XYZ file of C-alpha atoms in Angstrom:
540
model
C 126.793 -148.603 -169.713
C 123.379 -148.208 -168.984
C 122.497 -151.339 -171.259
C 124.953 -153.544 -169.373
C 123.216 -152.261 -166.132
C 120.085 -153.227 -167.092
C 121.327 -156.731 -168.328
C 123.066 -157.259 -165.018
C 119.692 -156.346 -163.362
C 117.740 -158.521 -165.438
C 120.048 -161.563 -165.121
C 120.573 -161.194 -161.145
C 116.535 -161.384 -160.884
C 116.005 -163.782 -163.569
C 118.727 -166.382 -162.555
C 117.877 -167.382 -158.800
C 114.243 -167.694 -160.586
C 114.851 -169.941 -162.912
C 117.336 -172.079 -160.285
C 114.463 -172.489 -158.066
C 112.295 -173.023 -161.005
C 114.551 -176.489 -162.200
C 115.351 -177.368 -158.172
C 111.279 -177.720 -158.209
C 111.088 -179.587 -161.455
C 113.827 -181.736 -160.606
C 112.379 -182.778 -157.189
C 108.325 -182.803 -158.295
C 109.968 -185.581 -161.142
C 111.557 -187.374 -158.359
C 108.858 -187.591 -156.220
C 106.744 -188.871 -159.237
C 109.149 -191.414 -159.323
C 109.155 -192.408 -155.750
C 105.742 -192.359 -155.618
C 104.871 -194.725 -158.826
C 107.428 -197.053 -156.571
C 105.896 -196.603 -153.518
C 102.358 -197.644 -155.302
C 103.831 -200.608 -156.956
C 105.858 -201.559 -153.865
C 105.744 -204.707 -151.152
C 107.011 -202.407 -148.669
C 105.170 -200.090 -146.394
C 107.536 -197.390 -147.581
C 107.324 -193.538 -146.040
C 109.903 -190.758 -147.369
C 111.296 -188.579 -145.002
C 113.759 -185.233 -146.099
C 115.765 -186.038 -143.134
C 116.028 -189.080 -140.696
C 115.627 -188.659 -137.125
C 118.859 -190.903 -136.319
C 121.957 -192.094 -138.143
C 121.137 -194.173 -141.141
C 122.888 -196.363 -143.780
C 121.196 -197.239 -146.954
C 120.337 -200.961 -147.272
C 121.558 -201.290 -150.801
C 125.162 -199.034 -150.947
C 125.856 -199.189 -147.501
C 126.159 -195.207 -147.850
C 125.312 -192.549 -144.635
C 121.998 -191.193 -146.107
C 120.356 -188.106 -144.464
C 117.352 -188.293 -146.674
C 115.169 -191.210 -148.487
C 112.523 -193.800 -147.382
C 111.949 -196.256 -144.486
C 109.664 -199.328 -144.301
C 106.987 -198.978 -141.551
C 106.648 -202.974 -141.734
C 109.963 -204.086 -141.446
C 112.252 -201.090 -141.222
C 114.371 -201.382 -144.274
C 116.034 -198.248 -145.199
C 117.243 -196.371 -148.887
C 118.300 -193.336 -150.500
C 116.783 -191.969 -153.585
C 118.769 -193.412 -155.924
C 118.845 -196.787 -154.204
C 114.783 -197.225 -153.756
C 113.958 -199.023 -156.636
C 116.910 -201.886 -156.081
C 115.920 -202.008 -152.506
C 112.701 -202.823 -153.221
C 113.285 -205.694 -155.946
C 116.114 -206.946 -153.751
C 114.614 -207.163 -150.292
C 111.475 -208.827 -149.498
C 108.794 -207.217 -146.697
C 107.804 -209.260 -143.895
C 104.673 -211.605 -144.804
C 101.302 -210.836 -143.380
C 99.706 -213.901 -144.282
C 101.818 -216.852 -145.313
C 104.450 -219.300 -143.630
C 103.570 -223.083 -143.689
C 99.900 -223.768 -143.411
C 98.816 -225.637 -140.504
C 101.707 -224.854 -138.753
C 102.845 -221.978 -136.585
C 106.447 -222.223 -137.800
C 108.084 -218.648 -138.880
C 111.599 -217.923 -139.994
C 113.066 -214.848 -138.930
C 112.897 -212.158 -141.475
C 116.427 -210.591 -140.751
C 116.835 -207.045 -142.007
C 120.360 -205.484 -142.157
C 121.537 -202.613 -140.378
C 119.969 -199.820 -138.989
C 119.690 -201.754 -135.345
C 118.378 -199.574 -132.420
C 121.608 -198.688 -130.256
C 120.364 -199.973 -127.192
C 120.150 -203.721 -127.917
C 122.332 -206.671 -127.195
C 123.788 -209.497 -129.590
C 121.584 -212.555 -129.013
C 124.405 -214.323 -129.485
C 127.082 -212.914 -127.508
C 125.276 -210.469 -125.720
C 127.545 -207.274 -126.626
C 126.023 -204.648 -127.569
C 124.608 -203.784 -131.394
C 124.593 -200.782 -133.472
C 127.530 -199.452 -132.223
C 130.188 -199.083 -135.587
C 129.205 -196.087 -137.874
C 128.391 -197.912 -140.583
C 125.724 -200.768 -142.393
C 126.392 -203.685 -139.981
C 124.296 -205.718 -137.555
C 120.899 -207.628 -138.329
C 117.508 -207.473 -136.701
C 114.350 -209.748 -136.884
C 111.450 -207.711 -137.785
C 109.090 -210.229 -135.824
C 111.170 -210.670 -132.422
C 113.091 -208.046 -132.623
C 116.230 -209.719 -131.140
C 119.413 -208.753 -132.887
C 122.939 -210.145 -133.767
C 126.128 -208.904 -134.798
C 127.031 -209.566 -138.482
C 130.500 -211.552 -137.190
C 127.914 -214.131 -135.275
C 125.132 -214.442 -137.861
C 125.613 -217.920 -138.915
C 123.618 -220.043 -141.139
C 121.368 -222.008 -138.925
C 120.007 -218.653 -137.153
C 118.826 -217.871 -141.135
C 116.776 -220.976 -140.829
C 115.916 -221.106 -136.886
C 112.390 -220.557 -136.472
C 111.268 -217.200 -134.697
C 109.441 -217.138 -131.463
C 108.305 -213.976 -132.255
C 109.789 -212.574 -128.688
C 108.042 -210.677 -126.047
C 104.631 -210.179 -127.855
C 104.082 -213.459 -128.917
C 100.988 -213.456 -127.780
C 99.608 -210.935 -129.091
C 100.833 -211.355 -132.753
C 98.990 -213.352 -135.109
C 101.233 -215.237 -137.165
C 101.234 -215.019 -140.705
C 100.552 -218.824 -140.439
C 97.524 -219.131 -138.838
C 95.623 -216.406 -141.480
C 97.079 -218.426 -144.238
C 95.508 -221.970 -142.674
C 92.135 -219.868 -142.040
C 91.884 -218.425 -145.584
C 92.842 -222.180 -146.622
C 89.640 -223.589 -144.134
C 87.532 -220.892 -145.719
C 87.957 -221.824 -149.109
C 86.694 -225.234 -147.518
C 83.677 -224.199 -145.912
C 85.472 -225.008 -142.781
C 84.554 -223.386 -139.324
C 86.294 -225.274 -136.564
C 89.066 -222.879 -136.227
C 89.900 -224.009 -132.501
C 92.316 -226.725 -134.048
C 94.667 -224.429 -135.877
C 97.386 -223.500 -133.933
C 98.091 -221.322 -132.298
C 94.395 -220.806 -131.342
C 95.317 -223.624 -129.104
C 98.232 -222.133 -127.312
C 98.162 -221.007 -123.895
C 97.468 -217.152 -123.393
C 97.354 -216.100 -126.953
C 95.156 -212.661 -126.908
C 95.497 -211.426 -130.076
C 95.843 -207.361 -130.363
C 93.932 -205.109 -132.797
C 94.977 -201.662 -133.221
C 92.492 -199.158 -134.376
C 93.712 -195.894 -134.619
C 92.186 -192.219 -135.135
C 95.359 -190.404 -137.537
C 93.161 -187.194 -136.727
C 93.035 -187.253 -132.894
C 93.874 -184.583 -130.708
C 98.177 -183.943 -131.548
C 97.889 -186.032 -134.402
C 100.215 -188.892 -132.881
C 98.591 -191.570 -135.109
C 100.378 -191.862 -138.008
C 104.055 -192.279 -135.967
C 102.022 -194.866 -133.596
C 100.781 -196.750 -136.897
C 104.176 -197.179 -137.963
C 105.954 -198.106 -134.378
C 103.187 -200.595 -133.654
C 103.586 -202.450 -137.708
C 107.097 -202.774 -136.747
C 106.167 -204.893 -133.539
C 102.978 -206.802 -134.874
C 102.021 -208.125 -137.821
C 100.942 -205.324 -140.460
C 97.287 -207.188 -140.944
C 96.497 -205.896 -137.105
C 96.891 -202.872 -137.284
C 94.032 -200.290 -139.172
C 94.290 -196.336 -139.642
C 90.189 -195.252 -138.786
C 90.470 -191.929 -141.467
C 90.711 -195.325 -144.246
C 88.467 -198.137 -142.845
C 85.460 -197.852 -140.363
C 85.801 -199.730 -137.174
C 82.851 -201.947 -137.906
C 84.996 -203.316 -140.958
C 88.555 -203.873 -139.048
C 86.740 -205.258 -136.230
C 85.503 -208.760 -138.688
C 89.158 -209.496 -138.070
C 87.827 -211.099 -134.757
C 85.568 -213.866 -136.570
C 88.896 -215.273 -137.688
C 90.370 -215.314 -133.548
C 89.365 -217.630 -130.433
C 86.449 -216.562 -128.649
C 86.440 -214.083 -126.037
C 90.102 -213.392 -126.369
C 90.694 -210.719 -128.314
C 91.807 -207.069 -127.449
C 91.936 -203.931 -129.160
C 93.904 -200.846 -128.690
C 91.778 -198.133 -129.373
C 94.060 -194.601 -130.202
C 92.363 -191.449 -130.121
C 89.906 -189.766 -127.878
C 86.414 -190.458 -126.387
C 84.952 -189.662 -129.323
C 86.772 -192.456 -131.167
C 86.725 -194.672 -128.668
C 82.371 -194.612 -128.370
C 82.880 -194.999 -132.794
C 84.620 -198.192 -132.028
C 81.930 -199.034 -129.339
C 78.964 -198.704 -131.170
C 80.600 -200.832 -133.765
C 81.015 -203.703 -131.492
C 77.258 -203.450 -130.817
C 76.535 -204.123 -134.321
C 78.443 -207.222 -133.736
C 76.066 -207.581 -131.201
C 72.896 -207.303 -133.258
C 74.448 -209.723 -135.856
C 74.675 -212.455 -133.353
C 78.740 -211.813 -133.265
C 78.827 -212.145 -129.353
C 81.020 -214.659 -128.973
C 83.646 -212.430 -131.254
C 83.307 -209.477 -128.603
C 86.491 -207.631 -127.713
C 87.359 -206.043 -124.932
C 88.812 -202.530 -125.336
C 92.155 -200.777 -123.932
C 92.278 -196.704 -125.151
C 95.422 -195.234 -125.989
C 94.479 -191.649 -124.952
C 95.057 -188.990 -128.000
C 92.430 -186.776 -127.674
C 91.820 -183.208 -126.203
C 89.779 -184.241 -122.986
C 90.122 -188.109 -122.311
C 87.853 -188.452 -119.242
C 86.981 -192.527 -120.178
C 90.542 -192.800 -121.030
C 91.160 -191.072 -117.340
C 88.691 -193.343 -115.768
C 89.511 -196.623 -116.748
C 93.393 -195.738 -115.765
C 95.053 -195.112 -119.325
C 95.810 -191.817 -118.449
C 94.863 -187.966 -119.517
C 96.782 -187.897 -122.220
C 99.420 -189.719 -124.324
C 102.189 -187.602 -126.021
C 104.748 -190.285 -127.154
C 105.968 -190.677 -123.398
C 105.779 -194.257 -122.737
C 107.231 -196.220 -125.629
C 105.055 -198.344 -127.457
C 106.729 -201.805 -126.248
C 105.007 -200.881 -123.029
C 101.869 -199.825 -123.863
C 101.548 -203.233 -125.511
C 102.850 -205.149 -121.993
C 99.700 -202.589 -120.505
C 97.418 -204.088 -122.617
C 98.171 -207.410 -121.810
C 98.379 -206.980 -117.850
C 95.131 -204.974 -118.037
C 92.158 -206.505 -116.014
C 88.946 -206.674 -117.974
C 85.545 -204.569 -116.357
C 82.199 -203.669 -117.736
C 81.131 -200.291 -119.106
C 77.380 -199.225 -118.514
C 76.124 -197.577 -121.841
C 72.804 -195.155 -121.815
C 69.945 -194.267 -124.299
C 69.880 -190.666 -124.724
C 66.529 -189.680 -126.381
C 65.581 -186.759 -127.407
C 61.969 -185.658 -128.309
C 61.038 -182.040 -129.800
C 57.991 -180.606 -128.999
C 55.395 -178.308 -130.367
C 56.567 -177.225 -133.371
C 60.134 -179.121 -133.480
C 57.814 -182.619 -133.219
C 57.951 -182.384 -136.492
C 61.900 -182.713 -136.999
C 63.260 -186.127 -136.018
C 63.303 -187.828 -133.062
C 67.359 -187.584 -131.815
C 68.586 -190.864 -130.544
C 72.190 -191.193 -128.783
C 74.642 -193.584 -127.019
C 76.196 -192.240 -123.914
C 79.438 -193.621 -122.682
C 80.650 -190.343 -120.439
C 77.926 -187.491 -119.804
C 75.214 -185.922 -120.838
C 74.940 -181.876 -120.031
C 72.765 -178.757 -120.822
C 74.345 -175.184 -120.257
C 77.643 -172.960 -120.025
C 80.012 -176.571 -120.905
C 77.894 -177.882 -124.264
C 77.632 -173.819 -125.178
C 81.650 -174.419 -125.272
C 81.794 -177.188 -127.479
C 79.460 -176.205 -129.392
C 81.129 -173.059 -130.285
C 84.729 -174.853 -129.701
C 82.914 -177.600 -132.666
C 81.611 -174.867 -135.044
C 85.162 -173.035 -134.890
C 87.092 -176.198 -135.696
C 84.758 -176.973 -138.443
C 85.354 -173.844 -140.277
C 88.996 -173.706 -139.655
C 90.211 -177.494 -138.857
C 94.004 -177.107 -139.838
C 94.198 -174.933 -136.310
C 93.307 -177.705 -133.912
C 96.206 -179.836 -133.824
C 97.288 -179.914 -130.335
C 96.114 -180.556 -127.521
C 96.611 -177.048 -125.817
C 95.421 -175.465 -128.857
C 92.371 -177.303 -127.901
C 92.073 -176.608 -124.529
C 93.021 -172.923 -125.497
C 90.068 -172.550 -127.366
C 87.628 -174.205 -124.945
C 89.298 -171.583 -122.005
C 88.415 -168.615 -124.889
C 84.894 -169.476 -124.835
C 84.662 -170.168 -121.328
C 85.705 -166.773 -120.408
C 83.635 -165.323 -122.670
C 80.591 -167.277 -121.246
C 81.083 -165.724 -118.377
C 80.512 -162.121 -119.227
C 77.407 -162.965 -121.077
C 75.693 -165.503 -119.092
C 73.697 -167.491 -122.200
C 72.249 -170.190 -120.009
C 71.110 -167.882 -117.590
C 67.909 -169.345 -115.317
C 68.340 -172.648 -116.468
C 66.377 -173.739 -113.423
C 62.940 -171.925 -114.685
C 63.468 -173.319 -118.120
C 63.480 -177.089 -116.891
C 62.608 -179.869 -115.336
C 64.419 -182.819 -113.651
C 63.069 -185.684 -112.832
C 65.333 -188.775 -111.160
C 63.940 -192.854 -111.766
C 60.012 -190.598 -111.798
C 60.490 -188.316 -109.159
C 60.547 -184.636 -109.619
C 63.531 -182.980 -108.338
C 63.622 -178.768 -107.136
C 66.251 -176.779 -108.665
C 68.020 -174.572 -107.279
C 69.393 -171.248 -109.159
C 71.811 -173.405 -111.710
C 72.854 -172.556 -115.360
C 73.812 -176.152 -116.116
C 72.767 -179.729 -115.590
C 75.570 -182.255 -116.150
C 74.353 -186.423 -115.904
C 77.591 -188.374 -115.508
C 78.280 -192.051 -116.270
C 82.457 -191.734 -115.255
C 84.160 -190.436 -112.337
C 85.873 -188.115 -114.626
C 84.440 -184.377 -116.336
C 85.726 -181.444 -118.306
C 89.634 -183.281 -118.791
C 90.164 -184.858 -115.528
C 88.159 -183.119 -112.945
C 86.242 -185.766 -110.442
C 82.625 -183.855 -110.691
C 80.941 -186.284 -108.506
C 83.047 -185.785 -105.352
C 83.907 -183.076 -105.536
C 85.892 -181.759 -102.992
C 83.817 -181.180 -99.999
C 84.272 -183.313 -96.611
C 81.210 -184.424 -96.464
C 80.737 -188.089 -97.469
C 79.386 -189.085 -100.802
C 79.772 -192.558 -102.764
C 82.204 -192.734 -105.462
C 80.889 -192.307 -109.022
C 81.420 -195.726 -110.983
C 80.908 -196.968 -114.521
C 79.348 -200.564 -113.958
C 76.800 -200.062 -110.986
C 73.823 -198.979 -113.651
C 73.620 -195.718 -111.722
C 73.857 -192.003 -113.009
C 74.564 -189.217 -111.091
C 73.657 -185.630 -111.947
C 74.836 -182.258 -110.528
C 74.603 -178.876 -111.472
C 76.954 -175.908 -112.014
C 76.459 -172.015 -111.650
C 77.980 -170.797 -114.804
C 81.080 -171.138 -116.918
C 83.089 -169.377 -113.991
C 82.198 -171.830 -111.278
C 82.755 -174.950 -113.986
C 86.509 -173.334 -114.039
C 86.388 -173.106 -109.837
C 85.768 -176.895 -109.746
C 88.053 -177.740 -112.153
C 90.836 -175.559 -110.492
C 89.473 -177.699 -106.824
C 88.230 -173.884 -105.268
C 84.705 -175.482 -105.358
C 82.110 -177.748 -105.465
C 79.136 -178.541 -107.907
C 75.518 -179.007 -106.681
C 74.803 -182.323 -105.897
C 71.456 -183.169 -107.351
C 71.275 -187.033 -107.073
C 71.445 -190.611 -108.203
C 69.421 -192.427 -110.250
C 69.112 -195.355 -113.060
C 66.562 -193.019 -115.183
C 66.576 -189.310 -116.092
C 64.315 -187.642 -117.083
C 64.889 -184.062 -118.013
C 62.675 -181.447 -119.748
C 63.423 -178.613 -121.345
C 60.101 -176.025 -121.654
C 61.145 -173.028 -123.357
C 63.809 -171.344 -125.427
C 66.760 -173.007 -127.348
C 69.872 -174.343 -124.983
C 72.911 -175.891 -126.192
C 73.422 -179.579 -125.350
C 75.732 -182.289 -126.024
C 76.056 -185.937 -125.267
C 79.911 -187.074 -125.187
C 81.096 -183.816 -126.531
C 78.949 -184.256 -129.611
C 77.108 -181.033 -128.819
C 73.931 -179.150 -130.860
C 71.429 -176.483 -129.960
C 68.434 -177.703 -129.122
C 65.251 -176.401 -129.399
C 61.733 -177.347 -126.318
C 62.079 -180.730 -125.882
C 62.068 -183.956 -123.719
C 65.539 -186.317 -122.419
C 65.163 -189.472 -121.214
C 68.679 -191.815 -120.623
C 67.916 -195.329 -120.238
C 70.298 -198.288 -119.239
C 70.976 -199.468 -122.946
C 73.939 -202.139 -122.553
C 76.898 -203.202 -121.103
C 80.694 -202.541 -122.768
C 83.839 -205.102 -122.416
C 86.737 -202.823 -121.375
C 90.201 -202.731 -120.407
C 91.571 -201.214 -116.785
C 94.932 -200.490 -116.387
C 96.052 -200.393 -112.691
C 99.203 -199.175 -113.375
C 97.579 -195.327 -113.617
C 94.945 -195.407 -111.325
C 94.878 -192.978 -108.076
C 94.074 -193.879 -104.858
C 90.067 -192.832 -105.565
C 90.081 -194.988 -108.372
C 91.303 -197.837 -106.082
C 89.000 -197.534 -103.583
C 86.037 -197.529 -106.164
C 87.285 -200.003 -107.771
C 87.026 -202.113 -104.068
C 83.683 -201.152 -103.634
């Protein structure tokens, strides 16, 4: 009996074992599979162990809970159907179509159809029946029922609907490689550079923003735009993707820049290289797609505080197209040790949003260190702001910047300014600070000129201490106003201080700032967000 027992034992522990043992074989050989298809594959495929909606395989026609979608032209499969699916159904060309031409079939793709669109043809709506029916275009979108798909809408060229003009066909890259090959440079005469209104769209996104939105917005916006548009930043540098303009008009193209302030001054200094390579007539101008943790330009220029898949992407790309083009000043920041830190390099930055010393660069420079030692925490935006609200309140029982006043100087376009008792020095280029407080005026009722980005003007103010940083950002105070000027000069005579420039921040031993006007940015304003403050500066 007691051999049995022990048998019984041994078999009831060794049994769900060796089940989950051959459940893990079985599925690390199928993903070995799917993945030496996805690498050999036309398709932009993604798995996914359970679809967000109802889906029907492309290939059986079965309901399939789990298997792999197209980000390109939204095919779907099950498993067992992946490899047929992908011999069987083409993707939607990137570069192709009839050369000199801007003729484009549709590329119909069956089933699947969003629920809330309407028959082209009869205008009824699509998607309804519980099963693989219905076609869509992956350029225009527009869909039909299978009962009125007839053969001339197979052959009828596509428009490429609403976004037509911000799609470049696969047409026009395929005449442009063709003129290459030729030595050819008059690219004016392909169509549709020619065509009224054509702005084409790049989209540069930052996968590692803030909530980590980028990888859903890479595949919504492929689905809309042609594939070639579209880059992921953690895979190509900006300066790369951006060449894609040398191939456009002049002075028409936009890009959609997602992430935060950080990635948006990446893509910036990028297009100054174009600059420096005599690219100028290539120059974008920029819209942001806000994905970061603080997004003060992105708050400025009126794309918001923050984007958390709220606004479908359809209209952020009408945004970007009714967006009004401004300029963005951009400052020097250099920084030169002295004494004994002479001898480290001289530190030279750009400046898009502010400069600061004290209590706010001591937070991101320990909110920076943290994330660098544990990055897998900080992948939300509260997280984020959690962490910055730790050290803040710890800041305040300590008081690390203490007399920041006897330990600098401040002079504004040569003139020396006297400080009052401060802990921090904050020199602003946007209206915006700190996530979406307006620094500059505060809220006092006395009357002081709004901040703005293209008058070539900084102002600077100071702040008490981390506790008095969180009173202006709750509106229960005011910072002190220390003045405006188009050079500052600030210099730091003892001790070691935190700084940061952007919320790139380091500790910084004596030492002497200067910001300089360095040049002017093409951006993108969007109306559609902008407060009344904003409007009136915007007037000005």
């Amino acid at each position: 009996a007691e051999w049995r027992l022990a048998l019984w034992t041994l078999l009831s522990v060794l049994l769900p074992v060796l089940l989950t043992a051959w459940c893990s074989l079985q599925r690390s050989r199928r993903q070995l599979l799917i993945r030496d298809i996805f690498r050999k594959s036309r398709h932009d495929w993604s798995y996914t162990d359970l679809f967000g909606q109802p889906s029907y395989c492309c290939v059986c026609g079965e309901h399939i809970l789990r298997g792999a979608f197209c980000g390109c032209c939204g095919l779907r499969a099950g498993e067992c159907c992946l490899g047929r699916a992908d011999q069987r159904f083409p993707c939607k060309e990137t570069v192709g179509g009839t050369a000199g031409t801007s003729l484009q079939q549709h590329h119909w793709v069956r089933g699947n159809v969003p629920l809330c669109s309407c028959c082209a043809v009869c205008g009824q709506q699509c998607g309804t029946q519980p099963k693989l029916c219905d076609y869509r275009c992956a350029w225009c979108q527009c869909t039909v029922h299978d009962e009125c798909m007839v053969d001339c809408l197979r052959t009828e060229e596509c428009t490429f609907g609403e976004f037509r003009d911000l799609i470049i066909p696969p047409s026009y890259l395929s005449t442009i490689n063709e003129m290459r090959k030729e030595k050819k440079t008059s690219y004016e005469k392909v169509v549709p550079y020619c065509r009224k209104h054509w702005m084409p769209v790049i989209i540069l996104a930052n996968t590692r923003s803030g909530n980590n939105m980028g990888e859903t917005l890479l595949g919504e916006f492929k689905m809309l735009l042609n594939p070639v548009q579209i880059f992921d930043l953690s895979k190509i540098a900006p300066a790369k993707a951006l060449q894609l303009c040398t191939l456009l008009p002049c002075n028409s193209v936009r890009v959609l820049v997602c992430g935060g302030d950080g990635t948006v001054g990446w893509v910036l200094d990028a297009i100054d290289e174009m600059k420096i390579k005599g690219q100028e007539q290539y120059i974008p101008q920029v819209a942001i797609l806000p994905l970061g943790t603080g997004n003060d330009l992105s708050n400025t220029l009126g794309w918001g505080a923050g984007y958390a898949g709220e606004v479908p992407v359809e209209e952020i790309l009408r945004n970007v197209m009714e967006a009004d083009g401004v300029r963005l000043d951009r400052w020097k920041v250099q920084v030169t040790n002295k004494g004994y830190y002479n001898l480290r390099k001289q530190k030279v930055f750009t400046m898009n949003n502010y400069f600061s010393i004290g209590p706010d660069a001591l937070m991101a420079l320990n909110f920076h260190a943290h994330r660098e030692k544990t990055p897998c925490l900080f992948s939300s935006r509260i997280i984020n702001k959690a962490v910055y609200f730790f050290y803040g309140t710890k800041d305040c029982l300590i008081q690390e910047c203490k007399d920041l006043n006897k330990k600098v100087e401040l002079e504004l376009d040569g003139e020396r300014i006297e400080l009052p008792s401060l802990e921090g020095i904050i020199v602003l280029n946007i209206g915006y600070w700190g996530g979406g407080c307006r620094l500059w005026e505060g809220m006092g009722g006395e009357p002081f000129p709004f901040a703005r980005y293209d008058d070539g003007l900084l102002e600077v103010v100071g702040v008490h201490g981390s506790f008095h940083c969180a009173q202006i950002q709750v509106k229960l105070g005011n910072p002190v106003r220390l003045g405006q000027a188009h050079t500052v000069r600030l210099i730091l005579k003892s001790s070691k201080m935190p700084m940061q420039v952007d919320g790139e921040p380091w500790a910084q031993g004596p030492c002497t700032v200067t910001i300089t006007h360095k040049t002017h940015a093409l951006m993108l304003y969007h109306s559609g967000e902008q407060s009344d403050d904003d409007a009136s500066s915007l007037s000005e």
